[in-house]
Amino acid sequence: MTTTPIRTLSASLDTGRSLLEPALRDTVGSRLNPEMRRIAQYHLGWADADGRPTGSWGGKLVRPTLSLLSARAAGGIAADGIAAAVAIELVHNFSLLHDDIMDGDATRRGRATAWTVFGVPHAILAGDAMVTAATSALLDAPHPGARAATASLMTATQRMISGQASDVAFERREDVPLAECVRMAGDKTGALLGCACSLGAELVGAEPVLVDRLAAFGEHIGLAFQLIDDLLGIWGDPERTGKQVGADLRVRKKSLPVVAALNADRTEELRALYLRAEPLTEAEVHRVADLVERAGGRDWARQEADRQLAAAERCLAEAGLADAPHAEFLEIGGFIVGRRF
Amino acid sequence: MTTTPIRTLSASLDTGRSLLEPALRDTVGSRLNPEMRRIAQYHLGWADADGRPTGSWGGKLVRPTLSLLSARAAGGIAADGIAAAVAIELVHNFSLLHDDIMDGDATRRGRATAWTVFGVPHAILAGDAMVTAATSALLDAPHPGARAATASLMTATQRMISGQASDVAFERREDVPLAECVRMAGDKTGALLGCACSLGAELVGAEPVLVDRLAAFGEHIGLAFQLIDDLLGIWGDPERTGKQVGADLRVRKKSLPVVAALNADRTEELRALYLRAEPLTEAEVHRVADLVERAGGRDWARQEADRQLAAAERCLAEAGLADAPHAEFLEIGGFIVGRRF
């Protein structure tokens, strides 16, 4: 999600990994058939294409770490949130697996994507197997909120799929209202992050208001992340690597700052460049970035990110957590968006 | 599934459609976003590619009809099984949607497949949306067995995915033991049919032994169907249409009669023809059919289908149902496999 190294997270959060890694390995090992397991293990980074252990781990496990914290925030221990954490991580990776096929992306996390290694049919099936395993793992948890938590996970998953579908559809549309683009980002990025922040609490049977406030915190963080990520996709950031300046413009992405600009007044030149069929030259990419900025897209996205972060803080305060989990939520939230609260 | 017309089902079973159609429309309408809904409605046959109602219906609704019957078999009324029926039909169609992409099939039920109309990305997402909606719909049912039924549906879905993955993997393998091929067919076809036969009962809180016997009945019916379908895929049947003689041999499918034959003694000629890279001539297709028959593949599949049907009858008897649901299960089972018990 961000390129900030994992070591910036405090040690207490990092210890979640010692719970998460064996639980994820166990779920993938026991619920997936050998072919699906091999693809999942490769995609998750534990194994190479032949199934040999890599000795490393793919993702940063931010979402499942939030789920463990969520269980603690509701008065449980981290281990109570394991089923929620495993389910969230599998749903997240199901979406990455299918997204890579849909986008035709050849690399992820510096490795060949699963569909390029195992073929499209098996990669589709492995995604299907992972979301199914996620649902089973959560539903089988012995905790009082297992049924409610699974229902929430499915609602978030449906929103994530809906957001992804809108994102794909936007590519072919000339006119995307800004509110629709914000909703898409909330669905695509916010819903699962909100679920990650609340699912552990819901699993251990927390009061609905606590579950709701934690979900709202995560959703606002997700939107802030998307806004900041979209800003980096146009203007980059010398302090962060990963995103090339102008990357999102070259592929004519309908990202939030661009849609904000396209919906402003007097954007004839921007529309003519951005909505035409022919590729943009390097000079035109810079011209588009300039036009988006002049139309107010950059300022709007920055201010909207600030508003989302302020809303996240408010929601977290309303959750009324003890000091330690409150501080840890803020720390992980800041880690996700790449700035301190 | 079979090409026997729906009118051969008795009127009492056909009335299930009056419950099912509105419930399915309502679930698709309320749980899927507009883009996903349009693809689902097209795939399910209710709408054309522009969303205009077709006034007809795609599938034969055999599986959801079994789920309604299953609720009645456990002492409920058909309406008690609606959530199970809707979930089963959506999971079935999720698998068809993704299968069509994986197989590159351009037509289904006489219409262009969804991925050819809406593109691969949206077709993948629509399948994802359908399985997620299925899970939500079942989990939200107010019945006592909603959680257990959802867990069973996920187990069956995982087996279905596993079977499909094995089927794809078999294409590239020279040696597939017969037991492995039977397990694949049980996973791919039997698991969801077993679930369809038991899910309504489980939803209304039936005793585990009843749920188990109904699931076993459906699983044996599913295997019998697959064996008979595989026989038709090689030798056809003048009384039934749809499958061309030799169809499965031309694409070198590792179907059950073929795998049985490949695992017999003295099959050098068959192996040489079937496992070579070059396409088969028409004369060679007939020669392969002949070699499979001589190696005992045809007889084995016929006898195994009979054994599965006998086992299905035994399981149903063990369920100890009242006369009416017992007779109706047999009637639908016979409808599925295309022969009377």
XYZ file of C-alpha atoms in Angstrom:
682
model
C 0.000 0.000 0.000
C 2.650 2.505 0.988
C 6.326 2.175 0.443
C 7.246 3.145 3.985
C 9.251 0.237 5.406
C 7.520 -2.053 7.918
C 10.167 -1.304 10.550
C 8.493 2.032 11.193
C 5.689 0.180 12.948
C 6.276 -0.196 16.660
C 7.433 -3.538 17.988
C 4.172 -4.248 19.828
C 2.264 -4.203 16.541
C 4.889 -6.193 14.757
C 4.470 -9.059 17.220
C 1.088 -9.668 15.614
C 3.017 -11.337 12.824
C 4.061 -14.155 15.131
C 0.354 -14.959 15.528
C -0.688 -14.232 11.974
C 1.849 -16.099 9.911
C 1.223 -19.574 11.357
C -2.546 -19.008 11.309
C -2.512 -17.969 7.666
C -0.274 -20.878 6.716
C -2.540 -23.256 8.577
C -5.721 -21.954 6.911
C -4.238 -22.060 3.434
C -2.746 -25.482 4.148
C -5.905 -27.050 5.487
C -8.692 -25.462 3.429
C -7.245 -25.321 -0.090
C -6.573 -28.309 -2.320
C -2.917 -28.853 -3.317
C -3.140 -26.980 -6.643
C -4.925 -23.976 -5.166
C -2.604 -24.017 -2.152
C 0.471 -23.809 -4.381
C -0.889 -20.724 -6.136
C -1.984 -19.073 -2.881
C 1.412 -19.699 -1.276
C 3.163 -18.291 -4.319
C 0.883 -15.256 -4.456
C 1.301 -14.640 -0.723
C 5.055 -14.770 -1.167
C 5.913 -17.780 1.012
C 6.836 -20.114 -1.815
C 8.297 -19.979 -5.282
C 6.453 -21.290 -8.338
C 7.587 -24.852 -7.573
C 6.329 -24.701 -3.997
C 9.755 -24.271 -2.367
C 9.644 -21.993 0.696
C 11.052 -18.527 0.043
C 11.724 -17.870 3.722
C 9.947 -14.549 3.355
C 6.482 -13.085 3.337
C 4.665 -11.138 0.687
C 2.490 -8.389 2.094
C 2.890 -6.147 5.090
C -0.105 -7.681 6.886
C -1.462 -4.242 7.745
C -5.125 -5.257 7.459
C -4.897 -8.386 9.618
C -2.803 -6.481 12.180
C -5.722 -4.053 12.426
C -8.113 -6.960 13.000
C -6.032 -8.291 15.901
C -5.905 -4.795 17.371
C -9.664 -4.534 16.878
C -10.232 -7.619 19.035
C -8.028 -6.110 21.750
C -9.837 -2.781 21.474
C -13.067 -4.594 22.346
C -11.596 -6.203 25.437
C -10.356 -9.452 23.943
C -6.794 -10.585 23.435
C -5.091 -10.421 20.045
C -5.527 -14.172 19.555
C -9.318 -13.697 19.655
C -9.055 -11.768 16.412
C -7.078 -14.383 14.503
C -9.981 -15.753 12.441
C -10.977 -12.206 11.493
C -7.379 -11.359 10.584
C -6.932 -14.461 8.460
C -10.242 -13.857 6.672
C -9.416 -10.214 5.938
C -5.996 -11.053 4.549
C -7.410 -13.812 2.326
C -10.180 -11.567 0.984
C -7.623 -8.827 0.298
C -5.418 -11.262 -1.583
C -8.354 -12.766 -3.471
C -9.008 -9.273 -4.797
C -5.351 -8.725 -5.714
C -5.217 -12.050 -7.562
C -8.302 -11.254 -9.628
C -7.269 -7.596 -10.117
C -3.941 -8.685 -11.599
C -5.790 -10.773 -14.186
C -8.258 -7.992 -14.961
C -5.551 -5.347 -15.293
C -3.162 -7.663 -17.144
C -0.438 -6.756 -14.646
C 2.677 -8.898 -15.030
C 4.377 -8.097 -11.719
C 3.352 -7.555 -8.104
C 5.688 -6.988 -5.166
C 8.610 -7.470 -7.525
C 7.553 -10.939 -8.675
C 5.676 -12.340 -11.646
C 1.918 -12.289 -10.963
C 0.201 -15.611 -10.331
C -1.729 -15.658 -13.609
C 1.492 -15.275 -15.614
C 2.984 -18.258 -13.766
C -0.011 -20.596 -13.384
C -2.308 -19.405 -16.188
C -5.550 -17.442 -16.047
C -7.895 -20.394 -15.278
C -5.973 -21.523 -12.202
C -5.464 -17.929 -11.028
C -9.215 -17.236 -11.243
C -9.892 -20.445 -9.315
C -7.249 -19.686 -6.689
C -8.918 -16.335 -6.004
C -12.279 -18.079 -5.732
C -10.761 -20.643 -3.372
C -9.236 -17.929 -1.172
C -12.444 -15.940 -0.680
C -14.324 -19.166 0.049
C -11.682 -20.241 2.578
C -11.851 -16.797 4.194
C -15.595 -17.126 4.689
C -15.304 -20.656 6.087
C -12.493 -19.724 8.470
C -14.424 -16.813 9.957
C -17.737 -18.645 10.138
C -16.087 -21.554 11.957
C -14.609 -19.331 14.685
C -16.021 -20.287 18.101
C -16.609 -16.649 19.076
C -20.058 -15.171 19.741
C -19.910 -12.747 16.848
C -18.797 -15.184 14.136
C -22.053 -15.015 12.177
C -22.355 -11.217 12.385
C -18.680 -10.769 11.517
C -18.996 -13.026 8.478
C -22.036 -11.081 7.314
C -20.039 -7.844 7.670
C -17.112 -9.325 5.773
C -19.423 -10.305 2.921
C -20.947 -6.803 2.839
C -17.463 -5.259 2.673
C -16.412 -7.761 0.003
C -19.477 -6.950 -2.077
C -18.673 -3.222 -1.792
C -15.044 -3.870 -2.752
C -16.186 -5.768 -5.859
C -18.662 -3.015 -6.664
C -15.929 -0.374 -6.357
C -13.625 -2.361 -8.597
C -16.409 -2.752 -11.161
C -17.078 1.002 -11.124
C -13.366 1.696 -11.482
C -13.209 -0.505 -14.579
C -16.389 1.102 -15.952
C -15.029 4.627 -15.390
C -12.263 3.920 -17.914
C -14.841 3.911 -20.686
C -16.887 6.862 -19.408
C -16.232 10.501 -20.268
C -18.298 12.003 -17.490
C -17.815 10.735 -13.976
C -19.320 12.967 -11.267
C -16.908 13.563 -8.391
C -19.347 12.160 -5.823
C -19.511 8.939 -7.813
C -15.720 8.725 -7.913
C -15.506 9.263 -4.139
C -18.093 6.542 -3.618
C -16.110 4.212 -5.865
C -12.940 4.833 -3.815
C -14.847 4.301 -0.578
C -16.139 0.988 -1.897
C -12.890 -0.172 -3.463
C -10.454 0.833 -0.718
C -12.443 2.022 2.287
C -14.880 -0.842 2.783
C -12.334 -3.594 3.417
C -10.118 -1.353 5.529
C -13.132 -0.373 7.625
C -13.946 -4.044 7.966
C -10.355 -4.819 9.000
C -10.587 -2.234 11.794
C -13.885 -3.545 13.171
C -13.988 -7.256 12.390
C -12.010 -8.449 15.425
C -14.247 -6.409 17.706
C -17.378 -7.739 16.039
C -16.056 -11.295 16.296
C -15.591 -11.047 20.066
C -19.120 -9.666 20.413
C -18.476 -5.927 20.877
C -21.352 -3.435 21.102
C -22.633 -2.375 17.658
C -21.664 1.254 18.294
C -18.017 0.301 18.865
C -18.002 -1.866 15.744
C -19.565 0.984 13.785
C -17.076 3.636 14.958
C -14.058 1.421 14.251
C -15.415 0.632 10.785
C -15.932 4.348 10.114
C -12.357 5.073 11.291
C -10.983 2.514 8.846
C -13.164 3.692 6.009
C -11.965 7.280 6.383
C -8.356 6.062 6.548
C -8.971 4.090 3.382
C -10.309 7.117 1.552
C -7.431 9.282 2.788
C -4.988 6.635 1.607
C -6.625 6.552 -1.823
C -6.511 10.336 -2.153
C -2.836 10.438 -1.158
C -2.027 7.489 -3.413
C -3.775 9.239 -6.297
C -1.756 12.415 -5.608
C 1.448 10.356 -5.679
C 0.289 8.746 -8.926
C 0.371 12.172 -10.571
C 2.996 14.246 -8.767
C 5.057 11.562 -7.003
C 6.960 12.372 -3.860
C 10.759 12.643 -3.628
C 10.642 11.162 -0.120
C 8.758 8.087 -1.263
C 9.587 5.677 -4.011
C 7.430 3.283 -5.960
C 5.169 5.614 -7.884
C 6.601 7.239 -10.998
C 5.654 10.879 -11.576
C 2.730 10.968 -13.990
C 2.203 7.184 -13.863
C -1.578 7.359 -13.462
C -1.885 10.026 -16.156
C -0.078 7.954 -18.773
C -2.736 5.216 -18.413
C -5.466 7.909 -18.314
C -6.700 6.729 -14.916
C -9.872 8.450 -13.663
C -8.253 9.052 -10.285
C -9.763 11.384 -7.696
C -7.707 14.553 -8.446
C -8.314 14.119 -12.182
C -12.061 13.620 -11.764
C -12.176 16.646 -9.465
C -10.436 18.667 -12.176
C -12.592 17.316 -15.007
C -15.678 18.426 -13.059
C -14.376 21.991 -12.639
C -15.152 24.877 -15.009
C -13.197 25.714 -18.178
C -11.425 22.368 -18.597
C -11.677 22.135 -22.397
C -7.928 21.583 -22.885
C -7.730 18.970 -20.117
C -10.762 17.115 -21.472
C -9.415 17.217 -25.017
C -6.077 15.725 -23.945
C -7.268 13.261 -21.337
C -10.292 11.851 -23.100
C -8.778 11.413 -26.553
C -7.860 7.962 -27.834
C -4.173 8.541 -28.726
C -1.422 8.098 -26.091
C -0.027 11.180 -24.380
C 3.514 12.357 -25.082
C 5.795 13.034 -22.090
C 5.283 16.765 -22.585
C 1.516 16.234 -22.610
C 1.680 14.186 -19.404
C 3.304 17.167 -17.698
C 0.789 19.533 -19.287
C -2.082 17.382 -17.985
C -0.609 17.385 -14.466
C -0.380 21.151 -14.706
C -3.965 21.480 -15.940
C -5.282 19.199 -13.185
C -3.466 21.363 -10.631
C -4.750 24.631 -12.140
C -8.301 23.274 -12.160
C -7.966 22.702 -8.428
C -7.694 18.890 -8.493
C -4.483 18.808 -6.443
C -5.679 21.191 -3.740
C -9.047 19.498 -3.495
C -7.442 16.049 -3.069
C -5.022 17.338 -0.410
C -7.785 19.063 1.526
C -10.115 16.095 1.155
C -7.369 13.785 2.481
C -7.008 16.083 5.496
C -10.778 16.073 6.014
C -10.854 12.274 5.842
C -8.010 11.995 8.369
C -9.758 14.440 10.703
C -12.978 12.420 10.356
C -11.041 9.232 11.098
C -9.670 10.777 14.300
C -13.156 11.874 15.327
C -14.613 8.410 14.744
C -11.819 6.843 16.753
C -12.394 9.269 19.621
C -16.112 8.352 19.545
C -15.142 4.700 19.917
C -13.900 5.546 23.414
C -11.007 3.105 23.481
C -8.385 2.703 26.170
C -5.219 4.708 25.575
C -3.072 1.872 24.229
C -5.349 0.575 21.435
C -6.335 4.156 20.599
C -2.684 5.076 20.066
C -2.029 1.914 18.069
C -4.945 2.539 15.721
C -3.583 6.031 15.095
C -0.121 4.625 14.540
C -1.251 2.075 11.964
C -3.557 4.616 10.353
C -0.613 6.976 9.993
C 1.523 4.144 8.645
C -1.088 3.403 5.969
C -1.398 6.964 4.720
C 2.317 7.658 5.168
C 2.042 10.568 7.567
C 1.637 11.069 11.291
C -1.616 12.176 12.843
C -27.533 -30.313 -17.371
C -29.670 -32.718 -19.351
C -31.554 -31.947 -22.486
C -34.785 -33.516 -21.271
C -37.416 -30.767 -21.396
C -38.551 -29.233 -18.107
C -42.162 -30.269 -18.743
C -41.265 -33.795 -17.714
C -41.109 -32.585 -14.112
C -44.417 -32.912 -12.326
C -46.494 -29.807 -11.783
C -46.000 -29.816 -8.012
C -42.251 -29.370 -8.460
C -42.665 -26.818 -11.167
C -44.620 -24.577 -8.818
C -41.340 -24.002 -6.984
C -40.516 -21.613 -9.793
C -43.233 -19.228 -8.654
C -41.344 -18.893 -5.362
C -37.849 -18.978 -6.821
C -38.013 -16.485 -9.630
C -39.085 -13.459 -7.568
C -36.651 -14.382 -4.775
C -33.731 -14.643 -7.177
C -34.666 -11.395 -8.907
C -34.950 -9.690 -5.538
C -31.549 -10.932 -4.307
C -29.767 -9.966 -7.521
C -31.597 -6.634 -7.557
C -30.838 -5.705 -3.974
C -27.350 -7.114 -3.358
C -25.496 -6.394 -6.593
C -24.473 -2.953 -7.827
C -26.015 -1.841 -11.152
C -23.107 -3.022 -13.321
C -22.854 -6.429 -11.672
C -26.644 -6.762 -11.693
C -26.786 -6.210 -15.438
C -24.270 -8.998 -16.050
C -25.959 -11.358 -13.613
C -29.372 -10.748 -15.168
C -27.951 -11.324 -18.621
C -26.127 -14.479 -17.553
C -29.235 -15.792 -15.790
C -31.236 -15.214 -18.962
C -33.783 -12.647 -17.719
C -32.357 -9.706 -19.621
C -30.557 -8.973 -22.859
C -27.166 -7.256 -22.971
C -28.821 -3.831 -22.662
C -30.798 -4.847 -19.595
C -34.137 -5.259 -21.382
C -36.248 -8.112 -19.949
C -36.276 -11.203 -22.136
C -39.480 -12.522 -20.610
C -37.759 -15.864 -20.125
C -35.471 -17.646 -17.744
C -32.042 -19.169 -18.284
C -31.524 -22.356 -16.329
C -33.865 -25.126 -15.337
C -33.594 -24.274 -11.624
C -33.070 -27.930 -10.748
C -30.701 -27.255 -7.858
C -32.832 -24.616 -6.116
C -35.915 -26.772 -6.635
C -34.066 -29.493 -4.707
C -33.332 -27.015 -1.917
C -37.005 -26.102 -1.545
C -37.876 -29.795 -1.486
C -35.149 -30.323 1.092
C -36.785 -27.807 3.447
C -40.117 -29.619 3.029
C -38.448 -32.986 3.595
C -37.311 -31.725 7.005
C -40.798 -30.650 8.020
C -40.727 -27.047 6.840
C -42.633 -25.486 3.980
C -41.037 -24.778 0.622
C -40.767 -21.063 1.434
C -38.443 -21.928 4.345
C -35.889 -23.137 1.824
C -35.878 -19.984 -0.315
C -32.615 -18.532 1.009
C -30.906 -21.900 0.498
C -32.340 -22.171 -3.007
C -31.257 -18.662 -3.985
C -27.764 -19.227 -2.588
C -27.333 -22.537 -4.414
C -28.467 -21.097 -7.739
C -26.125 -18.101 -7.382
C -23.144 -20.293 -6.472
C -23.921 -22.556 -9.427
C -24.065 -19.589 -11.771
C -20.931 -18.029 -10.299
C -19.129 -21.220 -11.277
C -20.631 -21.206 -14.783
C -19.611 -17.575 -15.309
C -16.010 -18.228 -14.301
C -15.915 -21.583 -16.135
C -16.923 -19.903 -19.384
C -13.977 -17.516 -19.055
C -11.560 -20.313 -18.162
C -12.726 -22.556 -20.999
C -12.965 -19.686 -23.477
C -16.524 -20.802 -24.305
C -18.365 -18.325 -26.521
C -21.914 -19.629 -26.050
C -24.056 -21.004 -23.227
C -27.742 -21.911 -23.413
C -27.748 -20.675 -26.984
C -26.552 -17.148 -26.138
C -23.208 -15.365 -26.151
C -21.403 -15.939 -22.829
C -21.158 -13.007 -20.426
C -17.414 -12.483 -20.868
C -17.817 -12.137 -24.650
C -20.474 -9.448 -24.110
C -19.158 -7.550 -21.069
C -15.431 -8.360 -21.197
C -13.327 -10.634 -18.979
C -12.779 -8.136 -16.098
C -16.471 -7.484 -15.525
C -17.341 -11.167 -15.968
C -14.788 -12.173 -13.320
C -16.180 -9.514 -10.982
C -19.793 -10.526 -11.647
C -18.949 -14.092 -10.628
C -17.255 -12.789 -7.479
C -20.294 -10.627 -6.746
C -22.675 -13.563 -7.190
C -20.876 -15.923 -4.802
C -20.597 -13.119 -2.241
C -24.311 -12.318 -2.588
C -25.121 -16.015 -2.204
C -23.231 -16.178 1.080
C -24.855 -12.995 2.396
C -28.354 -14.110 1.428
C -28.033 -17.436 3.213
C -26.298 -16.018 6.282
C -29.035 -13.399 6.668
C -31.843 -15.976 6.675
C -33.728 -15.871 9.990
C -33.777 -19.672 10.286
C -32.001 -21.584 13.075
C -29.596 -23.348 10.740
C -28.420 -20.308 8.770
C -24.863 -20.403 10.099
C -24.457 -24.165 9.681
C -26.009 -24.060 6.225
C -23.675 -21.269 5.127
C -20.684 -23.235 6.398
C -21.880 -26.265 4.398
C -22.366 -24.139 1.295
C -18.801 -22.837 1.606
C -17.459 -26.382 2.031
C -19.319 -27.493 -1.087
C -18.146 -24.415 -2.989
C -14.547 -25.089 -1.996
C -14.905 -28.693 -3.219
C -16.458 -27.502 -6.480
C -13.521 -25.138 -7.044
C -11.083 -27.899 -6.143
C -12.746 -30.263 -8.634
C -12.629 -27.644 -11.355
C -8.939 -27.020 -10.632
C -8.190 -30.749 -10.844
C -10.135 -30.989 -14.093
C -8.032 -28.188 -15.608
C -4.830 -29.789 -14.267
C -5.762 -33.208 -15.712
C -5.569 -31.721 -19.215
C -1.820 -31.410 -18.838
C -1.265 -34.746 -17.082
C -0.612 -38.042 -18.836
C -1.354 -40.288 -15.880
C -4.529 -39.710 -13.921
C -5.478 -42.584 -11.611
C -9.165 -43.532 -11.907
C -9.794 -42.912 -8.198
C -8.471 -39.388 -8.596
C -10.752 -38.787 -11.564
C -13.777 -40.061 -9.620
C -12.858 -37.768 -6.736
C -12.567 -34.844 -9.145
C -16.046 -35.554 -10.527
C -17.448 -35.879 -7.018
C -15.964 -32.521 -6.105
C -16.860 -30.764 -9.333
C -20.394 -32.042 -9.808
C -21.392 -34.017 -6.722
C -20.571 -31.562 -3.945
C -22.916 -28.756 -4.991
C -25.705 -31.154 -5.927
C -25.376 -32.829 -2.527
C -25.504 -29.413 -0.945
C -28.609 -28.502 -2.975
C -30.385 -31.622 -1.671
C -29.548 -30.955 1.984
C -29.251 -27.187 2.362
C -32.943 -26.439 2.862
C -33.133 -29.127 5.539
C -30.030 -27.797 7.267
C -31.408 -24.258 7.123
C -34.610 -25.226 8.939
C -32.553 -27.002 11.599
C -32.950 -30.667 10.607
C -31.124 -33.418 12.461
C -27.533 -33.894 11.221
C -28.251 -37.457 10.105
C -31.043 -36.281 7.787
C -28.847 -33.521 6.371
C -26.077 -36.062 5.842
C -28.255 -38.632 4.057
C -29.794 -36.026 1.746
C -26.328 -34.683 0.907
C -25.127 -38.216 0.149
C -28.176 -38.807 -2.073
C -27.371 -35.672 -4.074
C -23.693 -36.456 -4.306
C -24.374 -39.926 -5.750
C -26.862 -38.409 -8.207
C -24.203 -35.903 -9.214
C -21.642 -38.617 -9.868
C -24.180 -40.695 -11.810
C -25.030 -37.620 -13.881
C -21.353 -37.010 -14.612
C -20.780 -40.624 -15.666
C -23.824 -40.559 -17.968
C -22.851 -37.152 -19.330
C -19.351 -38.452 -20.035
C -20.804 -41.480 -21.832
C -22.946 -39.153 -23.958
C -19.865 -37.032 -24.649
C -18.299 -40.038 -26.384
C -21.116 -42.160 -27.773
C -24.026 -39.711 -27.776
C -27.580 -40.980 -27.585
C -30.065 -40.935 -30.455
C -32.885 -40.242 -27.992
C -31.159 -37.157 -26.586
C -29.801 -34.163 -28.373
C -27.178 -31.628 -27.395
C -24.021 -33.717 -27.206
C -22.304 -34.531 -30.474
C -20.887 -38.036 -30.828
C -17.183 -37.929 -29.980
C -17.350 -34.306 -28.741
C -15.310 -34.944 -25.592
C -12.754 -37.036 -27.499
C -12.019 -34.293 -30.040
C -10.936 -31.967 -27.195
C -9.072 -34.879 -25.551
C -11.081 -34.536 -22.332
C -9.921 -36.778 -19.459
C -13.491 -37.909 -18.861
C -14.346 -40.833 -16.624
C -14.706 -43.569 -19.314
C -11.458 -42.455 -20.954
C -9.525 -42.413 -17.687
C -10.937 -45.844 -16.845
C -9.691 -47.108 -20.214
C -6.289 -45.414 -19.922
C -5.784 -47.198 -16.609
C -6.551 -50.640 -18.101
C -3.927 -53.055 -19.466
C -2.558 -53.005 -23.035
C -3.668 -49.499 -23.978
C -0.593 -48.523 -25.999
C -2.573 -47.502 -29.106
C -5.110 -45.515 -27.097
C -2.393 -43.723 -25.150
C -0.441 -42.966 -28.320
C -3.497 -41.402 -29.981
C -5.030 -39.654 -27.004
C -1.923 -38.214 -25.403
C -0.223 -36.942 -28.556
C -0.119 -33.233 -29.326
C -1.656 -33.258 -32.845
C -5.445 -33.081 -33.340
C -7.349 -36.283 -34.035
C -8.856 -36.951 -37.461
C -12.529 -37.989 -37.599
C -11.451 -41.585 -38.248
C -9.164 -41.440 -35.221
C -11.979 -40.076 -33.038
C -14.015 -43.172 -33.917
C -10.984 -45.389 -33.357
C -10.437 -43.842 -29.905
C -14.089 -44.416 -28.989
C -13.670 -48.016 -30.063
C -10.444 -48.442 -28.057
C -12.026 -46.906 -24.935
C -14.912 -49.345 -25.282
C -12.616 -52.361 -25.838
C -10.547 -51.384 -22.806
C -13.732 -51.548 -20.733
C -14.237 -47.800 -20.227
C -17.822 -47.819 -21.512
C -18.953 -50.803 -19.458
C -17.236 -49.519 -16.340
C -18.909 -46.109 -16.627
C -22.354 -47.661 -17.221
C -21.964 -49.990 -14.276
C -20.558 -47.254 -12.073
C -23.520 -45.009 -12.956
C -25.856 -47.830 -11.923
C -23.934 -48.286 -8.669
C -24.150 -44.566 -7.933
C -27.890 -44.525 -8.621
C -28.384 -47.543 -6.363
C -26.327 -45.849 -3.656
C -28.419 -42.688 -4.072
C -31.607 -44.708 -3.563
C -30.142 -46.337 -0.458
C -29.139 -42.982 1.036
C -32.585 -41.587 0.358
C -34.218 -44.605 2.014
C -31.957 -44.073 5.044
C -33.210 -40.496 5.267
C -36.617 -41.922 6.219
C -38.706 -39.257 4.486
C -42.461 -39.145 4.127
C -43.754 -40.652 0.890
C -44.316 -37.401 -1.007
C -40.844 -35.798 -0.607
C -39.235 -39.226 -1.082
C -40.998 -39.641 -4.412
C -40.174 -36.090 -5.459
C -36.461 -36.504 -4.710
C -36.475 -39.638 -6.855
C -38.333 -37.826 -9.604
C -35.864 -34.912 -9.726
C -32.912 -37.287 -9.395
C -34.249 -39.220 -12.379
C -34.783 -35.981 -14.264
C -31.166 -34.984 -13.666
C -29.645 -38.213 -14.891
C -32.219 -38.603 -17.653
C -33.620 -41.953 -16.602
C -36.229 -43.267 -14.217
C -35.323 -44.996 -10.968
